[in-house]
């Protein structure tokens, strides 16, 4: 059990792990409090312009040094669509307009849920931001190896493939 959940947030007694609704969770035998872990939400953006896709070479973990779509965490209280636009701007200096929702992607046991969008360029000149080593435009059918588990599904949804 994580140390930040060793003691109950309600009564201060020691927490134990027990099965609650089919999942082992930190629980308090004294007052009945149960800790439910919230997922992290990240926005991913497939930016296209003149039949090319904007990619960033990551300068942070995970997958540092690999090419990926501009992406990042949504801050608590932030509108997801605004976070997506912000992340593209921070990582690439490019202003975008979101065109459509591609999908929501999650995996059992993974703490991060992805919300992916397609976007088009509205302005700016692509250059690396604080969390990126480089930016590049790649033909959609010649992308570098995609580093994250849901990237292939995101591209499939971007292309509109149904099979």
mmCIF file with all atom_site columns, C-alpha atoms in Angstrom:
data_model
loop_
_atom_site.group_PDB
_atom_site.id
_atom_site.type_symbol
_atom_site.label_atom_id
_atom_site.label_alt_id
_atom_site.label_comp_id
_atom_site.label_asym_id
_atom_site.label_entity_id
_atom_site.label_seq_id
_atom_site.pdbx_PDB_ins_code
_atom_site.Cartn_x
_atom_site.Cartn_y
_atom_site.Cartn_z
_atom_site.occupancy
_atom_site.B_iso_or_equiv
_atom_site.pdbx_formal_charge
_atom_site.auth_seq_id
_atom_site.auth_comp_id
_atom_site.auth_asym_id
_atom_site.auth_atom_id
_atom_site.pdbx_PDB_model_num
ATOM 1   C CA . UNK A 1 1   ? 0.000   0.000  0.000   1.00 0.00 ? 1   UNK A CA 1
ATOM 2   C CA . UNK A 1 2   ? 1.281   3.489  -0.846  1.00 0.00 ? 2   UNK A CA 1
ATOM 3   C CA . UNK A 1 3   ? 2.630   5.377  2.152   1.00 0.00 ? 3   UNK A CA 1
ATOM 4   C CA . UNK A 1 4   ? 0.324   8.353  1.544   1.00 0.00 ? 4   UNK A CA 1
ATOM 5   C CA . UNK A 1 5   ? -2.624  6.035  2.272   1.00 0.00 ? 5   UNK A CA 1
ATOM 6   C CA . UNK A 1 6   ? -1.288  4.367  5.411   1.00 0.00 ? 6   UNK A CA 1
ATOM 7   C CA . UNK A 1 7   ? -3.566  6.402  7.646   1.00 0.00 ? 7   UNK A CA 1
ATOM 8   C CA . UNK A 1 8   ? -7.234  7.212  7.224   1.00 0.00 ? 8   UNK A CA 1
ATOM 9   C CA . UNK A 1 9   ? -8.020  10.722 5.983   1.00 0.00 ? 9   UNK A CA 1
ATOM 10  C CA . UNK A 1 10  ? -11.188 10.737 8.142   1.00 0.00 ? 10  UNK A CA 1
ATOM 11  C CA . UNK A 1 11  ? -10.220 9.324  11.525  1.00 0.00 ? 11  UNK A CA 1
ATOM 12  C CA . UNK A 1 12  ? -6.423  8.874  11.421  1.00 0.00 ? 12  UNK A CA 1
ATOM 13  C CA . UNK A 1 13  ? -6.452  5.126  12.100  1.00 0.00 ? 13  UNK A CA 1
ATOM 14  C CA . UNK A 1 14  ? -4.297  2.691  10.150  1.00 0.00 ? 14  UNK A CA 1
ATOM 15  C CA . UNK A 1 15  ? -5.579  1.688  6.702   1.00 0.00 ? 15  UNK A CA 1
ATOM 16  C CA . UNK A 1 16  ? -5.594  -1.918 5.490   1.00 0.00 ? 16  UNK A CA 1
ATOM 17  C CA . UNK A 1 17  ? -6.138  -3.358 2.032   1.00 0.00 ? 17  UNK A CA 1
ATOM 18  C CA . UNK A 1 18  ? -9.451  -5.117 1.492   1.00 0.00 ? 18  UNK A CA 1
ATOM 19  C CA . UNK A 1 19  ? -11.630 -6.150 -1.390  1.00 0.00 ? 19  UNK A CA 1
ATOM 20  C CA . UNK A 1 20  ? -14.198 -3.442 -2.148  1.00 0.00 ? 20  UNK A CA 1
ATOM 21  C CA . UNK A 1 21  ? -16.430 -4.072 -5.173  1.00 0.00 ? 21  UNK A CA 1
ATOM 22  C CA . UNK A 1 22  ? -13.925 -6.536 -6.636  1.00 0.00 ? 22  UNK A CA 1
ATOM 23  C CA . UNK A 1 23  ? -10.799 -4.389 -6.239  1.00 0.00 ? 23  UNK A CA 1
ATOM 24  C CA . UNK A 1 24  ? -8.232  -4.297 -3.449  1.00 0.00 ? 24  UNK A CA 1
ATOM 25  C CA . UNK A 1 25  ? -8.358  -0.784 -1.961  1.00 0.00 ? 25  UNK A CA 1
ATOM 26  C CA . UNK A 1 26  ? -6.969  0.998  1.118   1.00 0.00 ? 26  UNK A CA 1
ATOM 27  C CA . UNK A 1 27  ? -9.775  0.825  3.689   1.00 0.00 ? 27  UNK A CA 1
ATOM 28  C CA . UNK A 1 28  ? -10.310 1.843  7.302   1.00 0.00 ? 28  UNK A CA 1
ATOM 29  C CA . UNK A 1 29  ? -11.763 -0.771 9.643   1.00 0.00 ? 29  UNK A CA 1
ATOM 30  C CA . UNK A 1 30  ? -12.596 1.920  12.226  1.00 0.00 ? 30  UNK A CA 1
ATOM 31  C CA . UNK A 1 31  ? -14.775 4.353  10.231  1.00 0.00 ? 31  UNK A CA 1
ATOM 32  C CA . UNK A 1 32  ? -15.292 2.498  6.938   1.00 0.00 ? 32  UNK A CA 1
ATOM 33  C CA . UNK A 1 33  ? -13.525 5.044  4.712   1.00 0.00 ? 33  UNK A CA 1
ATOM 34  C CA . UNK A 1 34  ? -12.301 3.648  1.370   1.00 0.00 ? 34  UNK A CA 1
ATOM 35  C CA . UNK A 1 35  ? -9.713  5.236  -0.920  1.00 0.00 ? 35  UNK A CA 1
ATOM 36  C CA . UNK A 1 36  ? -10.688 5.278  -4.614  1.00 0.00 ? 36  UNK A CA 1
ATOM 37  C CA . UNK A 1 37  ? -7.818  6.229  -6.911  1.00 0.00 ? 37  UNK A CA 1
ATOM 38  C CA . UNK A 1 38  ? -8.629  8.659  -9.714  1.00 0.00 ? 38  UNK A CA 1
ATOM 39  C CA . UNK A 1 39  ? -6.979  8.244  -13.116 1.00 0.00 ? 39  UNK A CA 1
ATOM 40  C CA . UNK A 1 40  ? -4.750  10.872 -14.715 1.00 0.00 ? 40  UNK A CA 1
ATOM 41  C CA . UNK A 1 41  ? -6.181  12.404 -17.871 1.00 0.00 ? 41  UNK A CA 1
ATOM 42  C CA . UNK A 1 42  ? -3.943  13.254 -20.828 1.00 0.00 ? 42  UNK A CA 1
ATOM 43  C CA . UNK A 1 43  ? -4.746  14.983 -24.118 1.00 0.00 ? 43  UNK A CA 1
ATOM 44  C CA . UNK A 1 44  ? -3.122  13.721 -27.334 1.00 0.00 ? 44  UNK A CA 1
ATOM 45  C CA . UNK A 1 45  ? -3.293  15.680 -30.589 1.00 0.00 ? 45  UNK A CA 1
ATOM 46  C CA . UNK A 1 46  ? -2.744  14.495 -34.156 1.00 0.00 ? 46  UNK A CA 1
ATOM 47  C CA . UNK A 1 47  ? -1.920  17.754 -35.951 1.00 0.00 ? 47  UNK A CA 1
ATOM 48  C CA . UNK A 1 48  ? -2.068  17.571 -39.733 1.00 0.00 ? 48  UNK A CA 1
ATOM 49  C CA . UNK A 1 49  ? -1.053  20.100 -42.371 1.00 0.00 ? 49  UNK A CA 1
ATOM 50  C CA . UNK A 1 50  ? -0.539  19.561 -46.099 1.00 0.00 ? 50  UNK A CA 1
ATOM 51  C CA . UNK A 1 51  ? -0.822  15.775 -45.721 1.00 0.00 ? 51  UNK A CA 1
ATOM 52  C CA . UNK A 1 52  ? 1.837   15.618 -42.990 1.00 0.00 ? 52  UNK A CA 1
ATOM 53  C CA . UNK A 1 53  ? 1.642   14.927 -39.251 1.00 0.00 ? 53  UNK A CA 1
ATOM 54  C CA . UNK A 1 54  ? 3.402   17.069 -36.636 1.00 0.00 ? 54  UNK A CA 1
ATOM 55  C CA . UNK A 1 55  ? 5.498   14.990 -34.240 1.00 0.00 ? 55  UNK A CA 1
ATOM 56  C CA . UNK A 1 56  ? 7.702   15.882 -31.282 1.00 0.00 ? 56  UNK A CA 1
ATOM 57  C CA . UNK A 1 57  ? 10.926  14.220 -30.171 1.00 0.00 ? 57  UNK A CA 1
ATOM 58  C CA . UNK A 1 58  ? 10.392  13.839 -26.440 1.00 0.00 ? 58  UNK A CA 1
ATOM 59  C CA . UNK A 1 59  ? 12.867  15.392 -23.995 1.00 0.00 ? 59  UNK A CA 1
ATOM 60  C CA . UNK A 1 60  ? 11.154  13.919 -20.917 1.00 0.00 ? 60  UNK A CA 1
ATOM 61  C CA . UNK A 1 61  ? 10.319  10.444 -19.707 1.00 0.00 ? 61  UNK A CA 1
ATOM 62  C CA . UNK A 1 62  ? 8.591   8.252  -20.502 1.00 0.00 ? 62  UNK A CA 1
ATOM 63  C CA . UNK A 1 63  ? 9.966   7.473  -23.939 1.00 0.00 ? 63  UNK A CA 1
ATOM 64  C CA . UNK A 1 64  ? 12.555  10.265 -23.912 1.00 0.00 ? 64  UNK A CA 1
ATOM 65  C CA . UNK A 1 65  ? 14.224  10.592 -27.315 1.00 0.00 ? 65  UNK A CA 1
ATOM 66  C CA . UNK A 1 66  ? 11.307  8.983  -29.192 1.00 0.00 ? 66  UNK A CA 1
ATOM 67  C CA . UNK A 1 67  ? 8.985   10.701 -31.647 1.00 0.00 ? 67  UNK A CA 1
ATOM 68  C CA . UNK A 1 68  ? 5.373   11.028 -30.507 1.00 0.00 ? 68  UNK A CA 1
ATOM 69  C CA . UNK A 1 69  ? 2.259   13.110 -30.937 1.00 0.00 ? 69  UNK A CA 1
ATOM 70  C CA . UNK A 1 70  ? 2.091   16.342 -28.921 1.00 0.00 ? 70  UNK A CA 1
ATOM 71  C CA . UNK A 1 71  ? 0.423   15.421 -25.632 1.00 0.00 ? 71  UNK A CA 1
ATOM 72  C CA . UNK A 1 72  ? 0.265   16.129 -21.944 1.00 0.00 ? 72  UNK A CA 1
ATOM 73  C CA . UNK A 1 73  ? -1.742  16.037 -18.768 1.00 0.00 ? 73  UNK A CA 1
ATOM 74  C CA . UNK A 1 74  ? -4.946  17.948 -18.275 1.00 0.00 ? 74  UNK A CA 1
ATOM 75  C CA . UNK A 1 75  ? -4.802  20.119 -15.156 1.00 0.00 ? 75  UNK A CA 1
ATOM 76  C CA . UNK A 1 76  ? -7.560  19.751 -12.563 1.00 0.00 ? 76  UNK A CA 1
ATOM 77  C CA . UNK A 1 77  ? -10.360 22.138 -13.540 1.00 0.00 ? 77  UNK A CA 1
ATOM 78  C CA . UNK A 1 78  ? -9.004  22.662 -17.061 1.00 0.00 ? 78  UNK A CA 1
ATOM 79  C CA . UNK A 1 79  ? -11.233 22.081 -20.089 1.00 0.00 ? 79  UNK A CA 1
ATOM 80  C CA . UNK A 1 80  ? -9.862  19.045 -21.944 1.00 0.00 ? 80  UNK A CA 1
ATOM 81  C CA . UNK A 1 81  ? -10.018 20.725 -25.360 1.00 0.00 ? 81  UNK A CA 1
ATOM 82  C CA . UNK A 1 82  ? -8.160  23.772 -24.029 1.00 0.00 ? 82  UNK A CA 1
ATOM 83  C CA . UNK A 1 83  ? -5.499  21.492 -22.544 1.00 0.00 ? 83  UNK A CA 1
ATOM 84  C CA . UNK A 1 84  ? -5.025  19.825 -25.934 1.00 0.00 ? 84  UNK A CA 1
ATOM 85  C CA . UNK A 1 85  ? -4.493  23.182 -27.670 1.00 0.00 ? 85  UNK A CA 1
ATOM 86  C CA . UNK A 1 86  ? -2.178  24.337 -24.847 1.00 0.00 ? 86  UNK A CA 1
ATOM 87  C CA . UNK A 1 87  ? -0.021  21.202 -25.027 1.00 0.00 ? 87  UNK A CA 1
ATOM 88  C CA . UNK A 1 88  ? 0.499   21.590 -28.787 1.00 0.00 ? 88  UNK A CA 1
ATOM 89  C CA . UNK A 1 89  ? 1.475   25.253 -28.301 1.00 0.00 ? 89  UNK A CA 1
ATOM 90  C CA . UNK A 1 90  ? 3.858   24.463 -25.403 1.00 0.00 ? 90  UNK A CA 1
ATOM 91  C CA . UNK A 1 91  ? 5.572   21.596 -27.189 1.00 0.00 ? 91  UNK A CA 1
ATOM 92  C CA . UNK A 1 92  ? 5.677   22.914 -30.771 1.00 0.00 ? 92  UNK A CA 1
ATOM 93  C CA . UNK A 1 93  ? 4.907   26.678 -30.853 1.00 0.00 ? 93  UNK A CA 1
ATOM 94  C CA . UNK A 1 94  ? 2.073   25.856 -33.281 1.00 0.00 ? 94  UNK A CA 1
ATOM 95  C CA . UNK A 1 95  ? -1.469  27.191 -32.807 1.00 0.00 ? 95  UNK A CA 1
ATOM 96  C CA . UNK A 1 96  ? -4.149  24.649 -33.698 1.00 0.00 ? 96  UNK A CA 1
ATOM 97  C CA . UNK A 1 97  ? -7.881  24.312 -33.992 1.00 0.00 ? 97  UNK A CA 1
ATOM 98  C CA . UNK A 1 98  ? -9.363  21.011 -32.906 1.00 0.00 ? 98  UNK A CA 1
ATOM 99  C CA . UNK A 1 99  ? -11.263 19.379 -35.757 1.00 0.00 ? 99  UNK A CA 1
ATOM 100 C CA . UNK A 1 100 ? -12.740 16.321 -34.078 1.00 0.00 ? 100 UNK A CA 1
ATOM 101 C CA . UNK A 1 101 ? -12.520 13.885 -31.211 1.00 0.00 ? 101 UNK A CA 1
ATOM 102 C CA . UNK A 1 102 ? -10.707 10.736 -32.260 1.00 0.00 ? 102 UNK A CA 1
ATOM 103 C CA . UNK A 1 103 ? -11.473 8.711  -29.161 1.00 0.00 ? 103 UNK A CA 1
ATOM 104 C CA . UNK A 1 104 ? -10.856 7.903  -25.532 1.00 0.00 ? 104 UNK A CA 1
ATOM 105 C CA . UNK A 1 105 ? -8.212  5.239  -24.852 1.00 0.00 ? 105 UNK A CA 1
ATOM 106 C CA . UNK A 1 106 ? -7.510  3.309  -21.665 1.00 0.00 ? 106 UNK A CA 1
ATOM 107 C CA . UNK A 1 107 ? -6.091  -0.017 -20.515 1.00 0.00 ? 107 UNK A CA 1
ATOM 108 C CA . UNK A 1 108 ? -6.873  -2.156 -17.501 1.00 0.00 ? 108 UNK A CA 1
ATOM 109 C CA . UNK A 1 109 ? -4.474  -1.309 -14.687 1.00 0.00 ? 109 UNK A CA 1
ATOM 110 C CA . UNK A 1 110 ? -3.026  1.775  -16.410 1.00 0.00 ? 110 UNK A CA 1
ATOM 111 C CA . UNK A 1 111 ? -3.374  5.024  -14.427 1.00 0.00 ? 111 UNK A CA 1
ATOM 112 C CA . UNK A 1 112 ? -3.608  7.294  -17.507 1.00 0.00 ? 112 UNK A CA 1
ATOM 113 C CA . UNK A 1 113 ? -6.669  7.792  -19.724 1.00 0.00 ? 113 UNK A CA 1
ATOM 114 C CA . UNK A 1 114 ? -6.044  9.435  -23.101 1.00 0.00 ? 114 UNK A CA 1
ATOM 115 C CA . UNK A 1 115 ? -8.401  11.732 -24.976 1.00 0.00 ? 115 UNK A CA 1
ATOM 116 C CA . UNK A 1 116 ? -7.194  12.124 -28.562 1.00 0.00 ? 116 UNK A CA 1
ATOM 117 C CA . UNK A 1 117 ? -8.120  14.848 -31.030 1.00 0.00 ? 117 UNK A CA 1
ATOM 118 C CA . UNK A 1 118 ? -7.428  15.644 -34.675 1.00 0.00 ? 118 UNK A CA 1
ATOM 119 C CA . UNK A 1 119 ? -6.363  19.243 -35.262 1.00 0.00 ? 119 UNK A CA 1
ATOM 120 C CA . UNK A 1 120 ? -5.368  21.602 -38.042 1.00 0.00 ? 120 UNK A CA 1
ATOM 121 C CA . UNK A 1 121 ? -2.734  24.342 -38.000 1.00 0.00 ? 121 UNK A CA 1
ATOM 122 C CA . UNK A 1 122 ? -3.902  27.924 -37.482 1.00 0.00 ? 122 UNK A CA 1
ATOM 123 C CA . UNK A 1 123 ? -0.524  29.645 -37.096 1.00 0.00 ? 123 UNK A CA 1
ATOM 124 C CA . UNK A 1 124 ? 2.952   29.623 -35.621 1.00 0.00 ? 124 UNK A CA 1
ATOM 125 C CA . UNK A 1 125 ? 6.233   28.144 -36.769 1.00 0.00 ? 125 UNK A CA 1
ATOM 126 C CA . UNK A 1 126 ? 7.051   24.663 -35.514 1.00 0.00 ? 126 UNK A CA 1
ATOM 127 C CA . UNK A 1 127 ? 9.959   24.673 -33.069 1.00 0.00 ? 127 UNK A CA 1
ATOM 128 C CA . UNK A 1 128 ? 10.874  22.621 -30.028 1.00 0.00 ? 128 UNK A CA 1
ATOM 129 C CA . UNK A 1 129 ? 9.426   23.629 -26.679 1.00 0.00 ? 129 UNK A CA 1
ATOM 130 C CA . UNK A 1 130 ? 10.684  22.981 -23.136 1.00 0.00 ? 130 UNK A CA 1
ATOM 131 C CA . UNK A 1 131 ? 9.766   19.277 -23.115 1.00 0.00 ? 131 UNK A CA 1
ATOM 132 C CA . UNK A 1 132 ? 10.802  18.490 -26.684 1.00 0.00 ? 132 UNK A CA 1
ATOM 133 C CA . UNK A 1 133 ? 14.188  18.010 -28.353 1.00 0.00 ? 133 UNK A CA 1
ATOM 134 C CA . UNK A 1 134 ? 12.863  18.587 -31.866 1.00 0.00 ? 134 UNK A CA 1
ATOM 135 C CA . UNK A 1 135 ? 9.711   18.847 -33.931 1.00 0.00 ? 135 UNK A CA 1
ATOM 136 C CA . UNK A 1 136 ? 9.132   17.393 -37.368 1.00 0.00 ? 136 UNK A CA 1
ATOM 137 C CA . UNK A 1 137 ? 6.529   16.942 -40.066 1.00 0.00 ? 137 UNK A CA 1
ATOM 138 C CA . UNK A 1 138 ? 6.120   13.372 -41.334 1.00 0.00 ? 138 UNK A CA 1
ATOM 139 C CA . UNK A 1 139 ? 3.974   11.941 -44.120 1.00 0.00 ? 139 UNK A CA 1
ATOM 140 C CA . UNK A 1 140 ? 1.089   10.068 -42.465 1.00 0.00 ? 140 UNK A CA 1
ATOM 141 C CA . UNK A 1 141 ? 2.179   6.799  -44.066 1.00 0.00 ? 141 UNK A CA 1
ATOM 142 C CA . UNK A 1 142 ? 5.862   7.268  -43.068 1.00 0.00 ? 142 UNK A CA 1
ATOM 143 C CA . UNK A 1 143 ? 5.690   8.010  -39.339 1.00 0.00 ? 143 UNK A CA 1
ATOM 144 C CA . UNK A 1 144 ? 8.614   7.018  -37.131 1.00 0.00 ? 144 UNK A CA 1
ATOM 145 C CA . UNK A 1 145 ? 7.966   4.058  -34.806 1.00 0.00 ? 145 UNK A CA 1
ATOM 146 C CA . UNK A 1 146 ? 5.185   5.090  -32.420 1.00 0.00 ? 146 UNK A CA 1
ATOM 147 C CA . UNK A 1 147 ? 6.198   4.648  -28.765 1.00 0.00 ? 147 UNK A CA 1
ATOM 148 C CA . UNK A 1 148 ? 2.946   4.348  -26.798 1.00 0.00 ? 148 UNK A CA 1
ATOM 149 C CA . UNK A 1 149 ? 0.448   1.460  -26.609 1.00 0.00 ? 149 UNK A CA 1
ATOM 150 C CA . UNK A 1 150 ? -2.577  3.349  -28.007 1.00 0.00 ? 150 UNK A CA 1
ATOM 151 C CA . UNK A 1 151 ? -0.753  5.223  -30.797 1.00 0.00 ? 151 UNK A CA 1
ATOM 152 C CA . UNK A 1 152 ? -1.649  2.729  -33.532 1.00 0.00 ? 152 UNK A CA 1
ATOM 153 C CA . UNK A 1 153 ? -5.345  2.871  -32.574 1.00 0.00 ? 153 UNK A CA 1
ATOM 154 C CA . UNK A 1 154 ? -5.213  6.681  -32.509 1.00 0.00 ? 154 UNK A CA 1
ATOM 155 C CA . UNK A 1 155 ? -3.776  6.739  -36.046 1.00 0.00 ? 155 UNK A CA 1
ATOM 156 C CA . UNK A 1 156 ? -6.318  4.156  -37.211 1.00 0.00 ? 156 UNK A CA 1
ATOM 157 C CA . UNK A 1 157 ? -9.103  6.373  -35.861 1.00 0.00 ? 157 UNK A CA 1
ATOM 158 C CA . UNK A 1 158 ? -7.498  9.466  -37.414 1.00 0.00 ? 158 UNK A CA 1
ATOM 159 C CA . UNK A 1 159 ? -7.484  7.743  -40.808 1.00 0.00 ? 159 UNK A CA 1
ATOM 160 C CA . UNK A 1 160 ? -11.076 6.607  -40.295 1.00 0.00 ? 160 UNK A CA 1
ATOM 161 C CA . UNK A 1 161 ? -10.185 2.931  -40.733 1.00 0.00 ? 161 UNK A CA 1
ATOM 162 C CA . UNK A 1 162 ? -13.066 0.707  -39.673 1.00 0.00 ? 162 UNK A CA 1
ATOM 163 C CA . UNK A 1 163 ? -11.381 -2.649 -39.968 1.00 0.00 ? 163 UNK A CA 1
#
